[in-house]
mmCIF file of C-alpha atoms in Angstrom:
data_model
loop_
_atom_site.group_PDB
_atom_site.id
_atom_site.type_symbol
_atom_site.label_atom_id
_atom_site.label_comp_id
_atom_site.label_asym_id
_atom_site.label_seq_id
_atom_site.Cartn_x
_atom_site.Cartn_y
_atom_site.Cartn_z
ATOM 1 C CA MET A 1 65.643 62.106 45.722
ATOM 2 C CA LYS A 2 68.457 60.114 44.192
ATOM 3 C CA LEU A 3 71.065 61.804 41.990
ATOM 4 C CA LEU A 4 73.616 59.619 40.196
ATOM 5 C CA PHE A 5 76.715 61.511 38.824
ATOM 6 C CA VAL A 6 78.649 59.777 36.092
ATOM 7 C CA ARG A 7 81.850 60.783 34.433
ATOM 8 C CA HIS A 8 81.982 59.977 30.671
ATOM 9 C CA GLY A 9 84.160 57.197 29.078
ATOM 10 C CA GLU A 10 87.538 57.744 27.670
ATOM 11 C CA SER A 11 87.586 60.335 25.029
ATOM 12 C CA VAL A 12 89.844 61.086 21.866
ATOM 13 C CA ASP A 13 91.521 63.930 23.676
ATOM 14 C CA ASP A 14 92.873 61.453 26.192
ATOM 15 C CA LEU A 15 94.929 59.913 23.420
ATOM 16 C CA THR A 16 95.823 62.945 21.230
ATOM 17 C CA ASP A 17 97.096 65.387 24.009
ATOM 18 C CA GLN A 18 94.574 67.993 23.240
ATOM 19 C CA TYR A 19 93.230 70.540 25.608
ATOM 20 C CA GLY A 20 89.909 69.380 26.947
ATOM 21 C CA GLY A 21 87.493 71.668 28.665
ATOM 22 C CA TRP A 22 84.896 72.724 26.158
ATOM 23 C CA GLY A 23 86.798 71.060 23.397
ATOM 24 C CA ASP A 24 84.459 68.538 21.720
ATOM 25 C CA PHE A 25 85.606 64.923 21.416
ATOM 26 C CA ASP A 26 84.094 61.613 20.689
ATOM 27 C CA LEU A 27 84.598 58.649 22.864
ATOM 28 C CA THR A 28 87.118 56.128 22.007
ATOM 29 C CA PRO A 29 86.223 52.520 21.442
ATOM 30 C CA LYS A 30 87.541 51.786 25.022
ATOM 31 C CA GLY A 31 85.455 54.659 26.332
ATOM 32 C CA LYS A 32 82.210 53.005 24.680
ATOM 33 C CA VAL A 33 83.165 49.706 26.481
ATOM 34 C CA GLN A 34 83.834 51.482 29.694
ATOM 35 C CA ILE A 35 80.517 53.404 29.709
ATOM 36 C CA GLN A 36 78.663 50.079 28.792
ATOM 37 C CA GLU A 37 80.209 48.445 31.779
ATOM 38 C CA THR A 38 78.987 51.552 33.856
ATOM 39 C CA ALA A 39 75.488 51.231 32.433
ATOM 40 C CA GLU A 40 75.436 47.711 33.536
ATOM 41 C CA LYS A 41 76.648 48.454 37.102
ATOM 42 C CA ILE A 42 73.978 51.248 37.233
ATOM 43 C CA LYS A 43 71.388 48.928 36.085
ATOM 44 C CA GLU A 44 72.233 46.388 38.804
ATOM 45 C CA LEU A 45 71.482 49.135 41.341
ATOM 46 C CA GLY A 46 67.868 48.218 40.793
ATOM 47 C CA ILE A 47 66.792 51.881 40.884
ATOM 48 C CA SER A 48 63.859 53.127 38.576
ATOM 49 C CA PHE A 49 65.685 56.174 37.265
ATOM 50 C CA ASP A 50 63.229 58.841 35.531
ATOM 51 C CA LYS A 51 65.861 60.082 32.819
ATOM 52 C CA VAL A 52 69.458 60.750 31.941
ATOM 53 C CA LEU A 53 70.553 64.397 31.838
ATOM 54 C CA THR A 54 73.838 64.983 30.070
ATOM 55 C CA SER A 55 76.425 67.759 29.451
ATOM 56 C CA PRO A 56 75.994 68.621 25.761
ATOM 57 C CA LEU A 57 79.813 67.750 25.095
ATOM 58 C CA LEU A 58 80.164 64.873 22.685
ATOM 59 C CA ARG A 59 81.962 62.510 25.091
ATOM 60 C CA ALA A 60 79.465 63.010 27.850
ATOM 61 C CA TRP A 61 76.401 62.975 25.231
ATOM 62 C CA GLN A 62 77.535 59.642 23.821
ATOM 63 C CA SER A 63 77.940 58.200 27.304
ATOM 64 C CA GLY A 64 74.407 59.330 28.196
ATOM 65 C CA MET A 65 73.107 57.554 25.068
ATOM 66 C CA VAL A 66 74.638 54.340 26.034
ATOM 67 C CA ILE A 67 73.267 54.602 29.550
ATOM 68 C CA ALA A 68 69.755 55.889 28.468
ATOM 69 C CA ASN A 69 69.599 52.910 26.003
ATOM 70 C CA THR A 70 70.624 50.252 28.410
ATOM 71 C CA LEU A 71 68.136 51.445 31.057
ATOM 72 C CA SER A 72 65.462 52.294 28.404
ATOM 73 C CA ILE A 73 64.785 55.891 29.740
ATOM 74 C CA PRO A 74 64.854 59.242 28.210
ATOM 75 C CA LEU A 75 67.886 61.414 27.552
ATOM 76 C CA GLU A 76 68.044 65.111 27.778
ATOM 77 C CA ILE A 77 70.732 67.848 27.638
ATOM 78 C CA PHE A 78 71.598 69.584 30.849
ATOM 79 C CA LEU A 79 73.856 72.620 30.144
ATOM 80 C CA TYR A 80 75.037 73.066 33.809
ATOM 81 C CA ALA A 81 76.744 69.628 33.636
ATOM 82 C CA LYS A 82 79.316 70.951 31.040
ATOM 83 C CA GLU A 83 82.949 70.602 32.098
ATOM 84 C CA LYS A 84 84.699 73.578 33.333
ATOM 85 C CA ASN A 85 86.029 75.782 30.434
ATOM 86 C CA GLY A 86 89.338 76.316 31.788
ATOM 87 C CA ASN A 87 91.375 76.166 28.672
ATOM 88 C CA GLY A 88 89.386 78.938 26.927
ATOM 89 C CA LEU A 89 90.607 79.644 23.418
ATOM 90 C CA LEU A 90 92.993 76.676 23.579
ATOM 91 C CA SER A 91 89.984 74.231 24.025
ATOM 92 C CA GLY A 92 90.367 71.346 21.576
ATOM 93 C CA MET A 93 93.992 72.389 20.425
ATOM 94 C CA ASN A 94 96.854 69.863 20.357
ATOM 95 C CA ARG A 95 99.263 71.071 23.368
ATOM 96 C CA GLU A 96 102.327 70.944 21.048
ATOM 97 C CA GLU A 97 100.798 72.832 18.345
ATOM 98 C CA ALA A 98 99.286 75.334 20.693
ATOM 99 C CA ARG A 99 102.672 75.882 22.299
ATOM 100 C CA GLU A 100 104.231 76.507 18.800
ATOM 101 C CA ASP A 101 101.374 78.723 17.264
ATOM 102 C CA TYR A 102 100.121 80.443 20.547
ATOM 103 C CA PRO A 103 102.800 80.588 22.909
ATOM 104 C CA GLU A 104 101.454 83.677 24.719
ATOM 105 C CA LEU A 105 98.198 81.809 25.293
ATOM 106 C CA VAL A 106 99.919 78.751 26.648
ATOM 107 C CA ASN A 107 101.838 80.992 28.971
ATOM 108 C CA ALA A 108 98.846 82.801 30.149
ATOM 109 C CA LEU A 109 97.082 79.322 30.776
ATOM 110 C CA GLU A 110 100.039 78.231 32.708
ATOM 111 C CA GLN A 111 99.919 81.448 34.782
ATOM 112 C CA GLY A 112 96.348 80.781 35.670
ATOM 113 C CA TYR A 113 94.301 82.604 33.137
ATOM 114 C CA VAL A 114 93.594 82.483 29.342
ATOM 115 C CA TYR A 115 91.284 84.385 27.170
ATOM 116 C CA GLY A 116 87.752 82.771 27.142
ATOM 117 C CA ALA A 117 88.320 80.763 30.215
ATOM 118 C CA GLU A 118 85.590 80.181 33.002
ATOM 119 C CA PRO A 119 86.799 81.714 36.217
ATOM 120 C CA GLN A 120 86.973 79.031 39.066
ATOM 121 C CA GLU A 121 84.636 80.992 41.166
ATOM 122 C CA MET A 122 82.005 81.073 38.471
ATOM 123 C CA PHE A 123 82.377 77.280 37.795
ATOM 124 C CA ILE A 124 81.925 76.660 41.431
ATOM 125 C CA GLU A 125 78.829 78.574 41.593
ATOM 126 C CA ARG A 126 77.623 76.801 38.268
ATOM 127 C CA VAL A 127 78.000 73.381 39.926
ATOM 128 C CA LYS A 128 76.380 74.370 43.214
ATOM 129 C CA PHE A 129 73.429 75.992 41.398
ATOM 130 C CA SER A 130 73.179 73.007 39.009
ATOM 131 C CA VAL A 131 72.703 70.633 42.123
ATOM 132 C CA SER A 132 70.006 72.934 43.464
ATOM 133 C CA VAL A 133 68.260 72.920 39.942
ATOM 134 C CA LEU A 134 68.414 69.060 39.984
ATOM 135 C CA LEU A 135 66.857 68.783 43.322
ATOM 136 C CA GLU A 136 63.758 70.958 42.330
ATOM 137 C CA LYS A 137 62.930 68.783 39.325
ATOM 138 C CA GLN A 138 59.892 66.669 39.634
ATOM 139 C CA ALA A 139 61.565 63.315 39.570
ATOM 140 C CA LYS A 140 62.572 60.511 42.053
ATOM 141 C CA ALA A 141 66.001 59.488 40.508
ATOM 142 C CA LEU A 142 68.155 61.249 38.082
ATOM 143 C CA ILE A 143 71.219 60.397 36.250
ATOM 144 C CA VAL A 144 73.719 63.232 35.439
ATOM 145 C CA VAL A 145 76.433 62.322 32.915
ATOM 146 C CA THR A 146 79.212 64.886 33.241
ATOM 147 C CA HIS A 147 83.115 65.533 33.557
ATOM 148 C CA GLY A 148 85.967 65.169 35.859
ATOM 149 C CA GLY A 149 86.185 68.920 36.649
ATOM 150 C CA TYR A 150 82.537 68.991 37.626
ATOM 151 C CA MET A 151 82.972 65.824 39.814
ATOM 152 C CA GLY A 152 85.925 67.489 41.702
ATOM 153 C CA ALA A 153 83.615 70.494 42.389
ATOM 154 C CA LEU A 154 80.946 68.299 43.448
ATOM 155 C CA PHE A 155 82.999 66.508 46.028
ATOM 156 C CA LYS A 156 84.739 69.616 47.194
ATOM 157 C CA GLU A 157 81.845 72.024 47.527
ATOM 158 C CA ILE A 158 78.989 69.973 48.193
ATOM 159 C CA LEU A 159 80.191 66.836 49.831
ATOM 160 C CA HIS A 160 83.126 68.624 51.523
ATOM 161 C CA LEU A 161 85.564 65.621 50.780
ATOM 162 C CA GLU A 162 89.124 65.716 49.291
ATOM 163 C CA TYR A 163 88.683 64.792 45.727
ATOM 164 C CA GLN A 164 91.473 63.102 43.763
ATOM 165 C CA LYS A 165 90.047 61.771 40.599
ATOM 166 C CA THR A 166 86.924 60.185 38.851
ATOM 167 C CA HIS A 167 87.966 57.461 36.540
ATOM 168 C CA ASP A 168 86.375 57.121 33.095
ATOM 169 C CA GLY A 169 82.949 55.766 33.854
ATOM 170 C CA GLY A 170 83.076 56.387 37.699
ATOM 171 C CA PHE A 171 79.981 57.436 39.272
ATOM 172 C CA ILE A 172 78.459 58.392 42.734
ATOM 173 C CA LEU A 173 75.054 57.759 43.909
ATOM 174 C CA LEU A 174 73.539 60.774 46.394
ATOM 175 C CA GLU A 175 70.344 60.744 48.162
ATOM 176 C CA GLY A 176 68.539 63.823 49.887
ATOM 177 C CA ASP A 177 66.262 66.705 49.373
ATOM 178 C CA HIS A 178 68.535 69.585 49.862
ATOM 179 C CA THR A 179 72.262 70.331 49.129
ATOM 180 C CA GLU A 180 73.086 70.262 52.781
ATOM 181 C CA ARG A 181 71.572 67.014 53.335
ATOM 182 C CA LEU A 182 72.819 64.941 50.305
ATOM 183 C CA LYS A 183 74.270 61.623 51.548
ATOM 184 C CA ILE A 184 76.437 59.242 49.658
ATOM 185 C CA ASN A 185 74.650 55.859 48.864
ATOM 186 C CA THR A 186 77.350 54.310 46.428
ATOM 187 C CA ILE A 187 80.627 55.315 45.036
ATOM 188 C CA ASP A 188 82.383 53.505 41.993
ATOM 189 C CA GLY A 189 85.541 54.445 40.251
ATOM 190 C CA ILE A 190 86.289 57.593 42.398
ATOM 191 C CA ASP A 191 89.376 58.371 44.362
ATOM 192 C CA TYR A 192 88.952 60.553 47.302
ATOM 193 C CA LYS A 193 89.890 60.961 51.132
ATOM 194 C CA GLY A 194 87.662 61.620 53.973
ATOM 195 C CA GLN A 195 84.871 60.092 55.952
ATOM 196 C CA ILE A 196 81.423 59.243 54.298
#
């Protein structure tokens, strides 16, 4: 099976200094261009993908729509691909306003926890489980549109590589039939260290 994981394009929160996580933001005009460029690169791979599965958050869903339309394949929501909810109740808030209105929550976040946040251990388990769910699907090739946090966990926990960053629209193509046997085929727009 082939699994292609894509990070969404630039979103509004990148420009407005808002907490991301489960905050829901549109793509920027630049983000739409980025993801169209990514869709064209994916098309050039010459793989017959079955469908696009996307996080339900707007920035990912809008990116998934661009890819699905470019490749003329179906689009479905895949809840497991959501970003880590690391900001809890602060998700979606402007950072300066949050510091002014909810200093106790900002302080809690800076100390490593805030109400409503997803614990790191649970997030890692979700990413691992999601890959096993994908591998059990009746498909030959799937595209999963997700987020930077998810990509980081994928690199560290599944591929055992030192992850640095996935740029907007970056992607990785994996092949295999089991999480321990997934091999990297193609990487574009991802910074990491380690041997492939």
